[in-house]
mmCIF file of C-alpha atoms and ligand atoms in Angstrom:
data_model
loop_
_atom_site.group_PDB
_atom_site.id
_atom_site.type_symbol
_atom_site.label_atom_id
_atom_site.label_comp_id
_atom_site.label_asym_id
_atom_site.label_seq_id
_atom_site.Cartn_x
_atom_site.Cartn_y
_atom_site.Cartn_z
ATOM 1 C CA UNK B 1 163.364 185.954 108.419
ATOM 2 C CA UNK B 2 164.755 189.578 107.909
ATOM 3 C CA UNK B 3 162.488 192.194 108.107
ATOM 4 C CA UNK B 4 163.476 193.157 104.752
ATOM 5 C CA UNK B 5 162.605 189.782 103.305
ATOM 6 C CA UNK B 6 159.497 189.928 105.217
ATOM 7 C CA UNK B 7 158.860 193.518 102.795
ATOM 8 C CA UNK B 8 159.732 191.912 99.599
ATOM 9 C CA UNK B 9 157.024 188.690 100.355
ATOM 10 C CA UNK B 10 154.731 191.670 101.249
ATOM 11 C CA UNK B 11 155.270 193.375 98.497
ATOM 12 C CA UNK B 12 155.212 190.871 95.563
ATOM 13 C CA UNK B 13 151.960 189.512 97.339
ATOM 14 C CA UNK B 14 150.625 193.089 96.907
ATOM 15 C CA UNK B 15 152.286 194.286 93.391
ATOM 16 C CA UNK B 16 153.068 191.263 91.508
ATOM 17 C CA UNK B 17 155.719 190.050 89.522
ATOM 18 C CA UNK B 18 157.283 190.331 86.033
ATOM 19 C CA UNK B 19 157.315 186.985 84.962
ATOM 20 C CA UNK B 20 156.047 184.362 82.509
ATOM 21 C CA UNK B 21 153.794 181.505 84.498
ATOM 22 C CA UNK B 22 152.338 179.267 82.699
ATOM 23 C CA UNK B 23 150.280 177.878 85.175
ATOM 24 C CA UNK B 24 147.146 181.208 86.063
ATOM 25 C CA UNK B 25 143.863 181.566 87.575
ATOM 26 C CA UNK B 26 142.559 184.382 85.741
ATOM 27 C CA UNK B 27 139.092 184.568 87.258
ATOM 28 C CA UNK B 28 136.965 182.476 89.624
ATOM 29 C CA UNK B 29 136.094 182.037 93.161
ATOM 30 C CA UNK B 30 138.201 183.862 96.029
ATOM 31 C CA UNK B 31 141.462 186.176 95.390
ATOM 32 C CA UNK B 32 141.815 185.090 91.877
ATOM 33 C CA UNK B 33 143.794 186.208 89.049
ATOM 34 C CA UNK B 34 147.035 185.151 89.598
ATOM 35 C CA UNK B 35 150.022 183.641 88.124
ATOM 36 C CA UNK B 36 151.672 180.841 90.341
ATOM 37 C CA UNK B 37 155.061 180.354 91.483
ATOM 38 C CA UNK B 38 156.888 179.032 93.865
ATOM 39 C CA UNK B 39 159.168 181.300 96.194
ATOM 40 C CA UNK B 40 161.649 180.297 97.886
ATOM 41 C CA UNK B 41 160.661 176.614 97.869
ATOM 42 C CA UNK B 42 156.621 177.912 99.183
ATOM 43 C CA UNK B 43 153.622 178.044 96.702
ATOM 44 C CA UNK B 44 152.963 181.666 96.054
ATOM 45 C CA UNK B 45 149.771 182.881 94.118
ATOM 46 C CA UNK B 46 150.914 186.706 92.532
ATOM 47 C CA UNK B 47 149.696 189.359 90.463
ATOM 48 C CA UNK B 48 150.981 189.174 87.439
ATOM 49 C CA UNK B 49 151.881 192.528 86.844
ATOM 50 C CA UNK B 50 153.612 194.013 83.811
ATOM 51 C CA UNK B 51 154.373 197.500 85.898
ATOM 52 C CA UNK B 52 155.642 195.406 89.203
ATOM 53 C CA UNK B 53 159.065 196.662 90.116
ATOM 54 C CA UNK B 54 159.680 192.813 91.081
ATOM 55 C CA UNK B 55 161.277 190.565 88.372
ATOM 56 C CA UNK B 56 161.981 186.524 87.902
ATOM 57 C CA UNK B 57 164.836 186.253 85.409
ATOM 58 C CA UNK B 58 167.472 183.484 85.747
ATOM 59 C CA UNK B 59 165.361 181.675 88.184
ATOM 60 C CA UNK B 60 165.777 184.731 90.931
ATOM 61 C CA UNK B 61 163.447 187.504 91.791
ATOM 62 C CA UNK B 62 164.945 190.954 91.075
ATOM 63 C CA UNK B 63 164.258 194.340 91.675
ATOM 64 C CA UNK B 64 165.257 196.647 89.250
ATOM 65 C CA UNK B 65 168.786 195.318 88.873
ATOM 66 C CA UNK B 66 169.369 194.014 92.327
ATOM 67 C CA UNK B 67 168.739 190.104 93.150
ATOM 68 C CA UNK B 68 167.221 189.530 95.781
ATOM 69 C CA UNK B 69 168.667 186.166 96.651
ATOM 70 C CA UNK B 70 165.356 184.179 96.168
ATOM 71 C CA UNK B 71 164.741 181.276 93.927
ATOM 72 C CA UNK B 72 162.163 181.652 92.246
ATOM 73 C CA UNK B 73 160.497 178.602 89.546
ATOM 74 C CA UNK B 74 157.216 179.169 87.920
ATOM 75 C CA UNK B 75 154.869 176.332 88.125
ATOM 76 C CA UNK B 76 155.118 174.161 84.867
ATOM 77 C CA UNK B 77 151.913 173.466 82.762
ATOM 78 C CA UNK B 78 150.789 170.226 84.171
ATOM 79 C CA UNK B 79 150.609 167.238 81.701
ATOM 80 C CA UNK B 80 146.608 166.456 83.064
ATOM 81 C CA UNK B 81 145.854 169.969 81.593
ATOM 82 C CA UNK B 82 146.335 168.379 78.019
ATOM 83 C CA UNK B 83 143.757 165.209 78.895
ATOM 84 C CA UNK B 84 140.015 165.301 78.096
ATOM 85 C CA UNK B 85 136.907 163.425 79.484
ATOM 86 C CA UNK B 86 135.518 160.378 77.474
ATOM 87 C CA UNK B 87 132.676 163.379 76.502
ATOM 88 C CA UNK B 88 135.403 165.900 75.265
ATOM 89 C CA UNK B 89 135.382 168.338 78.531
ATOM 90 C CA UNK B 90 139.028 169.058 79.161
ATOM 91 C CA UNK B 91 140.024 168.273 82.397
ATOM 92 C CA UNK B 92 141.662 172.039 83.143
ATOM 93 C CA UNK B 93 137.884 172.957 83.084
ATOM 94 C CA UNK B 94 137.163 170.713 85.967
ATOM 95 C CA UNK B 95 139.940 171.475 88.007
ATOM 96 C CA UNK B 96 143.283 173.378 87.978
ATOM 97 C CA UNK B 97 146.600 173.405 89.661
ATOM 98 C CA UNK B 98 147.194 175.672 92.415
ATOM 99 C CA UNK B 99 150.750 175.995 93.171
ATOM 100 C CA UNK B 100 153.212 172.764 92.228
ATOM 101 C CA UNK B 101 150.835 170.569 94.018
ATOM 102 C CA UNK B 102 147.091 171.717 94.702
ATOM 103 C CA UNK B 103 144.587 170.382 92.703
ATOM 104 C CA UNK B 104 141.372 172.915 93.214
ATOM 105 C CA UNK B 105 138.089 172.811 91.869
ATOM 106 C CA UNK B 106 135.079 174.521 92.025
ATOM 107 C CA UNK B 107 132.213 171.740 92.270
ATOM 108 C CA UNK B 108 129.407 174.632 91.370
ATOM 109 C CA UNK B 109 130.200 177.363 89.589
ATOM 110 C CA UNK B 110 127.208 179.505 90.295
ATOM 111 C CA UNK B 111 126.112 181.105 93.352
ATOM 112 C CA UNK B 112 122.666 182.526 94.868
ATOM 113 C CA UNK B 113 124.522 185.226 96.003
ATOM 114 C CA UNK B 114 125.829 186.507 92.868
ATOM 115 C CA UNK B 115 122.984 189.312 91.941
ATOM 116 C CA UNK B 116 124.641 192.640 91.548
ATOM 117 C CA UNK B 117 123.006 194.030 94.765
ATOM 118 C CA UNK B 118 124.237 190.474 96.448
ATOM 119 C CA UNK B 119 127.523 189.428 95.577
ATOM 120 C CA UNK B 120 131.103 189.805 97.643
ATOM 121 C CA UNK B 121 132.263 192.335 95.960
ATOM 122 C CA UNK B 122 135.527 191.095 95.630
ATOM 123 C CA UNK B 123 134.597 187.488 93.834
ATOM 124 C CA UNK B 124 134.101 186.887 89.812
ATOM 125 C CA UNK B 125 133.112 183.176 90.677
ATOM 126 C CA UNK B 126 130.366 183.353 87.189
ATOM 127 C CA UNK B 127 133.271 185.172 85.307
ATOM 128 C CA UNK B 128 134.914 181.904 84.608
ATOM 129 C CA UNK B 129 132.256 180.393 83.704
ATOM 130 C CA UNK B 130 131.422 183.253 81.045
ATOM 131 C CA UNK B 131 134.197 183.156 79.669
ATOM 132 C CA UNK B 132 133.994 179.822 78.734
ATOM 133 C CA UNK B 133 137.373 178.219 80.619
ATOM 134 C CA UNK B 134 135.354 175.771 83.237
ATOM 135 C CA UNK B 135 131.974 174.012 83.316
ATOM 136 C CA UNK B 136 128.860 175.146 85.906
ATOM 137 C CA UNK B 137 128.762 171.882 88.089
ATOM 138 C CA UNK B 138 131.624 169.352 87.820
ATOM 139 C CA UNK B 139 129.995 165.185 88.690
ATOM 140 C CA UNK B 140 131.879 163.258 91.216
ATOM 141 C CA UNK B 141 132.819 160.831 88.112
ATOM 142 C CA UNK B 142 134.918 163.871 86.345
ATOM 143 C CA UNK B 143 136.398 164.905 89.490
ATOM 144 C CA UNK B 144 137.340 161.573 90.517
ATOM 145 C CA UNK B 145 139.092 161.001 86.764
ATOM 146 C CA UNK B 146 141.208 164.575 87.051
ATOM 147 C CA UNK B 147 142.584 163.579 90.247
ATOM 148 C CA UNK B 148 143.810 160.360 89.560
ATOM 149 C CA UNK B 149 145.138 161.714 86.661
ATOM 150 C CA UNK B 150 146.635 164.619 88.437
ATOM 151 C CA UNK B 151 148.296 162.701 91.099
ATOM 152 C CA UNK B 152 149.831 160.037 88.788
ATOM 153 C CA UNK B 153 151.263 162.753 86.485
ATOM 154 C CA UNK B 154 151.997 165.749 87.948
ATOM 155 C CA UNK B 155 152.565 164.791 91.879
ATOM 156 C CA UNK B 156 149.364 166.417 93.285
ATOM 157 C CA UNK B 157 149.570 166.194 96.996
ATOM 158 C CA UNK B 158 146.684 167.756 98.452
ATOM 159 C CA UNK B 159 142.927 169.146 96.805
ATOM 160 C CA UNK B 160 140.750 171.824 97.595
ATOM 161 C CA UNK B 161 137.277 171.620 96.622
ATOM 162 C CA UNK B 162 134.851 174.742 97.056
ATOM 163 C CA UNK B 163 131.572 175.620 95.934
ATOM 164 C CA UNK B 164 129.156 178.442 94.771
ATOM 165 C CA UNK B 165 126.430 178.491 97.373
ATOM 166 C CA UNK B 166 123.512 176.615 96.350
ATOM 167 C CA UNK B 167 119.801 177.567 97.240
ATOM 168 C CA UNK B 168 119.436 173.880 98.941
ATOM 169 C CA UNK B 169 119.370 174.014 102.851
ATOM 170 C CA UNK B 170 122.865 172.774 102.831
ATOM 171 C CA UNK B 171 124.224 175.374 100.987
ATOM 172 C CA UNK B 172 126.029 173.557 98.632
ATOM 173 C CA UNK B 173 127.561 170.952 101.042
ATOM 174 C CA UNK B 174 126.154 167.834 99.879
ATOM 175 C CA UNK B 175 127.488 168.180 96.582
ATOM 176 C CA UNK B 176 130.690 168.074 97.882
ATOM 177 C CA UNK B 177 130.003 164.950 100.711
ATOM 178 C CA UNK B 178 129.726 163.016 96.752
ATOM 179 C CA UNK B 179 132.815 164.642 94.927
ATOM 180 C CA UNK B 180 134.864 164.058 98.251
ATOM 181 C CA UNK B 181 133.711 160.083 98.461
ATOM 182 C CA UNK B 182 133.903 159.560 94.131
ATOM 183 C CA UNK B 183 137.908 161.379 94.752
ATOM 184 C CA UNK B 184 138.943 159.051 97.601
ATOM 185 C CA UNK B 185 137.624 155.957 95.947
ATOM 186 C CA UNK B 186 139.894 156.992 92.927
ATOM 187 C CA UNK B 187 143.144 158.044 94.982
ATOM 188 C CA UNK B 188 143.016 156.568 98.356
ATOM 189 C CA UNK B 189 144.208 158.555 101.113
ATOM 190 C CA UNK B 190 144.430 162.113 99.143
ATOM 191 C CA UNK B 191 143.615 165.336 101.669
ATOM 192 C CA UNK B 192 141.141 167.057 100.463
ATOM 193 C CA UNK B 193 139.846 170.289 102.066
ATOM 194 C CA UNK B 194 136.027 171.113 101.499
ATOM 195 C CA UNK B 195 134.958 174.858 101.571
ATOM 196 C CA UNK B 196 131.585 175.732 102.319
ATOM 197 C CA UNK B 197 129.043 178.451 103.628
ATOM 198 C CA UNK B 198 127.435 177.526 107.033
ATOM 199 C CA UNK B 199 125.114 174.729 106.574
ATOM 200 C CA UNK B 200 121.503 175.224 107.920
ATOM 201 C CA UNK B 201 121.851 171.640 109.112
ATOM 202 C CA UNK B 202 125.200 171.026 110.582
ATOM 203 C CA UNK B 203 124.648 166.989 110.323
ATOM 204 C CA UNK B 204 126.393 167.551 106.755
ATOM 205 C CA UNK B 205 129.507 168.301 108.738
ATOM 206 C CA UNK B 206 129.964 164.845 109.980
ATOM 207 C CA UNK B 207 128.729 163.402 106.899
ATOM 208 C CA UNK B 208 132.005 165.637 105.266
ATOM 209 C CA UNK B 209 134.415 163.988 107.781
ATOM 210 C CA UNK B 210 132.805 160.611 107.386
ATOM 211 C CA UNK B 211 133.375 160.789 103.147
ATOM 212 C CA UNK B 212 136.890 161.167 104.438
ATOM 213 C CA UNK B 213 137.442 165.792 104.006
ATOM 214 C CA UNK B 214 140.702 165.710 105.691
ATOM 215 C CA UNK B 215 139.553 169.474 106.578
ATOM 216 C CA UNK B 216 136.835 172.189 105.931
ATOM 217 C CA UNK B 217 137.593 176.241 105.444
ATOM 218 C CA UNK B 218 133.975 177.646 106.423
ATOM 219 C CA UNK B 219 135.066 181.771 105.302
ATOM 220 C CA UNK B 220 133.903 184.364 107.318
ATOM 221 C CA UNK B 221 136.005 186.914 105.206
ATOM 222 C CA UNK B 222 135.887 189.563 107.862
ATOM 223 C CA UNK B 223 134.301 189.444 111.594
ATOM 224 C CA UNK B 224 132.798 193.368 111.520
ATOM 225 C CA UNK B 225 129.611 193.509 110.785
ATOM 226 C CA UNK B 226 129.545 196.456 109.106
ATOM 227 C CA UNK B 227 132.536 195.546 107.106
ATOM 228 C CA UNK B 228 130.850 192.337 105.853
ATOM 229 C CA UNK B 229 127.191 194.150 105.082
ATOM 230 C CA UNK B 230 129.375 196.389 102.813
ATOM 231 C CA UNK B 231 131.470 193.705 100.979
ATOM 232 C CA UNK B 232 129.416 191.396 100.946
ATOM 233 C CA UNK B 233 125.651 192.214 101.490
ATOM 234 C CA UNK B 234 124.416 188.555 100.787
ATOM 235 C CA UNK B 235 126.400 186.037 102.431
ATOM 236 C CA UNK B 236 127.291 188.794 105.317
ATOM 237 C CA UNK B 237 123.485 188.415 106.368
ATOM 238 C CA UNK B 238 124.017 185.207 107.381
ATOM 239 C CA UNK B 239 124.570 185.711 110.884
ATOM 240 C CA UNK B 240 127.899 185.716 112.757
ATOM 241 C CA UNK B 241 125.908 183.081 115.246
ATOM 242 C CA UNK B 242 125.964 180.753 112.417
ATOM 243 C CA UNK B 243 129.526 180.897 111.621
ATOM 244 C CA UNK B 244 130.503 180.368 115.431
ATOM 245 C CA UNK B 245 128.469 177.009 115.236
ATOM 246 C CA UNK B 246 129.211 176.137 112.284
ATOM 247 C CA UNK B 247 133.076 176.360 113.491
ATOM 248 C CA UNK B 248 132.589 174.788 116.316
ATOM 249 C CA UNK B 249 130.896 171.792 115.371
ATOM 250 C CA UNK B 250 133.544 171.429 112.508
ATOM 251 C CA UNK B 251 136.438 171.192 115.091
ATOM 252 C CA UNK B 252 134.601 169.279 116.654
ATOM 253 C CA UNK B 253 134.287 166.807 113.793
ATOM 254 C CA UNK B 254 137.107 167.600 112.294
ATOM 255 C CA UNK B 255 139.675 168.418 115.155
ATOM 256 C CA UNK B 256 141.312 171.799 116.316
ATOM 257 C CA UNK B 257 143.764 172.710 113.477
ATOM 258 C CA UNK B 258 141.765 170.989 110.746
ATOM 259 C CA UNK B 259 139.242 174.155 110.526
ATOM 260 C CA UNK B 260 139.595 177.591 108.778
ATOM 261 C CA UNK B 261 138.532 180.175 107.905
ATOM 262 C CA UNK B 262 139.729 183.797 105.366
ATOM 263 C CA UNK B 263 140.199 186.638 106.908
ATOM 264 C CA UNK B 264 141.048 189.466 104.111
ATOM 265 C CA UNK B 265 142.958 192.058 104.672
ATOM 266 C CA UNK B 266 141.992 195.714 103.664
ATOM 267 C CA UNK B 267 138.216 195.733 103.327
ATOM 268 C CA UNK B 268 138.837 198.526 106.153
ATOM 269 C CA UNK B 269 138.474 196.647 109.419
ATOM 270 C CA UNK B 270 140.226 198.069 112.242
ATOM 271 C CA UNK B 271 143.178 195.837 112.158
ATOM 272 C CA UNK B 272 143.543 195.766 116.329
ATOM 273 C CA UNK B 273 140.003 194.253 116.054
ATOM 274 C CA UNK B 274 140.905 192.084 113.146
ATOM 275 C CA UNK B 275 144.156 190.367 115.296
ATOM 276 C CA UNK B 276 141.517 190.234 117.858
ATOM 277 C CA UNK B 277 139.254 188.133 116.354
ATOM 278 C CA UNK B 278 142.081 186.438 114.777
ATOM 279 C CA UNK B 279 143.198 185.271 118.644
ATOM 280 C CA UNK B 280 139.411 184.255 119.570
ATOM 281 C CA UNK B 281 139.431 181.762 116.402
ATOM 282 C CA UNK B 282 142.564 180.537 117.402
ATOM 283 C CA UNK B 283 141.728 179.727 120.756
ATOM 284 C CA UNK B 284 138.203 178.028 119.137
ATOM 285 C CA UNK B 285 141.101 175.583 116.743
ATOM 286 C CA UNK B 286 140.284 177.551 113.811
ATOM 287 C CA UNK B 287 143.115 178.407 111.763
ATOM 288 C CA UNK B 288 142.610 182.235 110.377
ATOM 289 C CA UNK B 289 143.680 182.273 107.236
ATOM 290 C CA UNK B 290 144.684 186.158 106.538
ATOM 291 C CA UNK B 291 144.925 187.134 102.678
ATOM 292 C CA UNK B 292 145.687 190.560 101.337
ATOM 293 C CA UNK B 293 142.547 192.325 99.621
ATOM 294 C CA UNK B 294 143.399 192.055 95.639
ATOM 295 C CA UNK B 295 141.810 194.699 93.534
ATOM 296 C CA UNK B 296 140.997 191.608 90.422
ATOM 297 C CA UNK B 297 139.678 192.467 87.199
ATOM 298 C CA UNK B 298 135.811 191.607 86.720
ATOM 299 C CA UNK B 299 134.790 192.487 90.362
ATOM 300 C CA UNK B 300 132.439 195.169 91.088
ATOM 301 C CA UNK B 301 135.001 196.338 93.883
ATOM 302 C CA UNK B 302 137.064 197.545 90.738
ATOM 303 C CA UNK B 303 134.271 198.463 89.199
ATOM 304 C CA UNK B 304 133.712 200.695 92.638
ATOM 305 C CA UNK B 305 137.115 202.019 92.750
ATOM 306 C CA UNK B 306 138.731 199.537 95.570
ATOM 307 C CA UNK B 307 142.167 199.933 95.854
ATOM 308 C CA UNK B 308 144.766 196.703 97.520
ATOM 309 C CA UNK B 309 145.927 197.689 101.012
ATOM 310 C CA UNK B 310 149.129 199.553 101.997
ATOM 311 C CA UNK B 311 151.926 197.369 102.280
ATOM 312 C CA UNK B 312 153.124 198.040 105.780
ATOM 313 C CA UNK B 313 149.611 197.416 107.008
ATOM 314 C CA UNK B 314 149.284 193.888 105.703
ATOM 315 C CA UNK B 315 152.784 192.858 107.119
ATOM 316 C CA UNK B 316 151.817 194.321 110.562
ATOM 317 C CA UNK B 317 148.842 192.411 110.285
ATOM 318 C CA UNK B 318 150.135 189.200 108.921
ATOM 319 C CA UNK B 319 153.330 189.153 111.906
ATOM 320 C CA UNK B 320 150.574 189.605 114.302
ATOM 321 C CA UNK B 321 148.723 186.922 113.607
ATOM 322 C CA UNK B 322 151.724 184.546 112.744
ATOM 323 C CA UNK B 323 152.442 185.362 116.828
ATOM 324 C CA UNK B 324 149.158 184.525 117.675
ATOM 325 C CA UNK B 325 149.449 181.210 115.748
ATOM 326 C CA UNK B 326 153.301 180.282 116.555
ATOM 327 C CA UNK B 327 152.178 180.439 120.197
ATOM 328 C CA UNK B 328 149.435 178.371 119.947
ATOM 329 C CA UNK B 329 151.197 175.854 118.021
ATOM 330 C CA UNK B 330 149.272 176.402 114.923
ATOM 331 C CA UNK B 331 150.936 175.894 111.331
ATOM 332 C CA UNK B 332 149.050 176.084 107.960
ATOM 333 C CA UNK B 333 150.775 172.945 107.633
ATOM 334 C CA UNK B 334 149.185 171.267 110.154
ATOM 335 C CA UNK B 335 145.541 171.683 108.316
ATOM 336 C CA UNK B 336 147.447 169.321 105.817
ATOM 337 C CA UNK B 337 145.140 169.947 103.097
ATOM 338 C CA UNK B 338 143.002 173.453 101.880
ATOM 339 C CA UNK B 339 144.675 177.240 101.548
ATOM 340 C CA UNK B 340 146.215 176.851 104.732
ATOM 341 C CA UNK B 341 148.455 174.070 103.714
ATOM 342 C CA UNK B 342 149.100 175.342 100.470
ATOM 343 C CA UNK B 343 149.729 179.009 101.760
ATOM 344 C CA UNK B 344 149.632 180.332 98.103
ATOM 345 C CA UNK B 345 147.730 183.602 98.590
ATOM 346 C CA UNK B 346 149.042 184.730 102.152
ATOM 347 C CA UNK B 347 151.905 185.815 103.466
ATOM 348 C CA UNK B 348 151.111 184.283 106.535
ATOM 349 C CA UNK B 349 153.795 181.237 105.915
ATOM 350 C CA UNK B 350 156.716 183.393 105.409
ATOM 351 C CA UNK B 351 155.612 184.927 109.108
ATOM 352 C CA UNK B 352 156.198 181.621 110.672
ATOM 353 C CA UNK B 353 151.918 180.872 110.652
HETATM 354 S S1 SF4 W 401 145.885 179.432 98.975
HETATM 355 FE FE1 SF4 W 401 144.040 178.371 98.171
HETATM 356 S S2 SF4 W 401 143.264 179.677 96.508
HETATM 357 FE FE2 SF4 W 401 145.401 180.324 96.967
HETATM 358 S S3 SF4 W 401 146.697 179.163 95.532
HETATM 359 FE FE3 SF4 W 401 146.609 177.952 97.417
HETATM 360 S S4 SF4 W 401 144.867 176.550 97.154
HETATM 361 FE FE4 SF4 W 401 144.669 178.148 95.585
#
């Protein structure tokens, strides 16, 4: 890729687009708020940004009046988005599209964490709920219905389940051993990925794999200390010791390339140190998935005055890492299910990672 496309990828991922997408994610767990498209035949989650130099017209992505040469389709509305449950819940409320082909949902919507004084300050996981457009726990039964549904209609390939963390030992991770089991039983042989805080019993791991996860994202967010204390003062006192376990046991379980974890980009970590620890999860199997910081509307790093990072310094860091992974024979593919796979919200797959 030329280092010019690599810019534009950089840049949309950081600005946003112009462009009417009728499939968005306008609040909820992660780097939310987002209009989805895909680019250049890859899922890509943008800002949708009225003031973005960056336009889709005629299919191709323009700037100002130049095109850029890339295709560019917005994800349709999917037909499962105009289905209900037997009990009138719509089934967008239990779980959306992500890209043309991720179906995500977030089993609970609340989390322990999410006191002012507690909460990463870059996640509006409650907003959602607030606001009215998805329900606070979603049963294995509903879950089970939207995917089949999904799948059969729309060509779902792969789901992503997270949760809010839950005040239970597991952290939330039993929830999902039942939504992963109720899924399969309804759509044989779908990959899910399962996204969860460190479990204070890592049993639940194999009990994951044994439901049938296909693979597990346990996000660190950033390795500095001091980095995660700042951004994220309640799940960043959970001790780096229990992520490295908690990693480890999961490739274990799960296999090297089947693990991974975010790794955002701009929260202010020095970025040598960031590749660094990028390389040491690599060599544990643990695919780093490396997202640009987005300044999203209902966070309190907004509400602080956070601003996204500077262009050059998330391509330096993405190309980096996409080394670091190309060498090792690592491929968000290869995680077959999860952010990885999808590669939405990253640049990471237009780096070769
Ligand atoms: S990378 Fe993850 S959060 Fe982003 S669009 Fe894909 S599935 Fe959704």
């Amino acid at each position: 890729m030329s280092v010019d496309t690599m810019t534009t990828f950089v840049d949309i991922a950081l600005l946003g687009v112009r462009a009417d997408t009728p499939v968005t994610r306008r609040m909820g767990a992660g780097p939310s708020d987002d209009g989805h498209l895909v680019v250049d035949g890859v899922n890509a989650a943008l800002p949708v940004n009225p003031d973005s130099p960056y336009q889709v017209r005629d299919g191709h992505l323009f700037r100002g009046e130049t095109d850029l040469g890339l295709p560019v389709t917005p994800v349709r509305r999917p037909r499962f988005y105009d289905l209900s449950t037997a009990d009138g819940v719509p089934y967008e409320q239990i779980a959306r599209l992500h890209g043309a082909d991720v179906l995500a949902t977030t089993v609970v919507q609340t989390c322990i964490r999410y006191a002012v004084d507690q909460r990463c300050r870059f996640c509006t996981i409650e907003e959602s709920l607030r606001e009215g457009s998805t329900i606070a726990a979603k049963t294995p039964a509903q879950l089970a219905e939207v995917a089949e549904a999904a799948v059969r209609l729309d060509g779902v390939t792969q789901m992503v389940m997270t949760t809010g963390t839950t005040a239970g030992p597991d952290r939330g991770a039993r929830a999902l051993v039942r939504a992963v089991r109720a899924v399969l039983a309804a759509v044989p042989g779908l990959p899910i990925q399962v996204q969860i805080e460190p479990p204070g019993d890592l049993g639940v791991l194999t009990d994951l794999h044994q439901a049938g996860a296909t693979a597990i994202g346990i996000h660190v967010e950033s390795l500095d200390d001091q980095v995660r204390r700042r951004w994220m003062p309640g799940k960043g006192s959970v001790p780096m010791a229990e992520y490295e376990a908690a990693w480890d046991e999961a490739v274990r379980v799960f296999g090297r390339n089947r693990v991974s974890t975010y790794l955002l980009i701009g929260l202010g970590e020095d970025p040598d140190e960031l590749v660094a620890g990028a390389g040491r999860l690599i060599d544990r199997g643990v695919y780093p998935f490396a997202v640009p910081f987005r300044a999203m509307k209902g966070t309190l790093a907004v509400r602080e005055g956070a601003q996204p990072p500077a262009p050059p310094l998330v391509q330096d860091i993405t190309q980096r890492i996409a080394t670091l992974l190309r060498t090792a024979g690592m491929t968000g593919a290869g995680q077959r299910a999860g952010c990885a796979a999808c590669g939405g919200c990253s640049v990471l797959p237009r780096a070769g990672g």
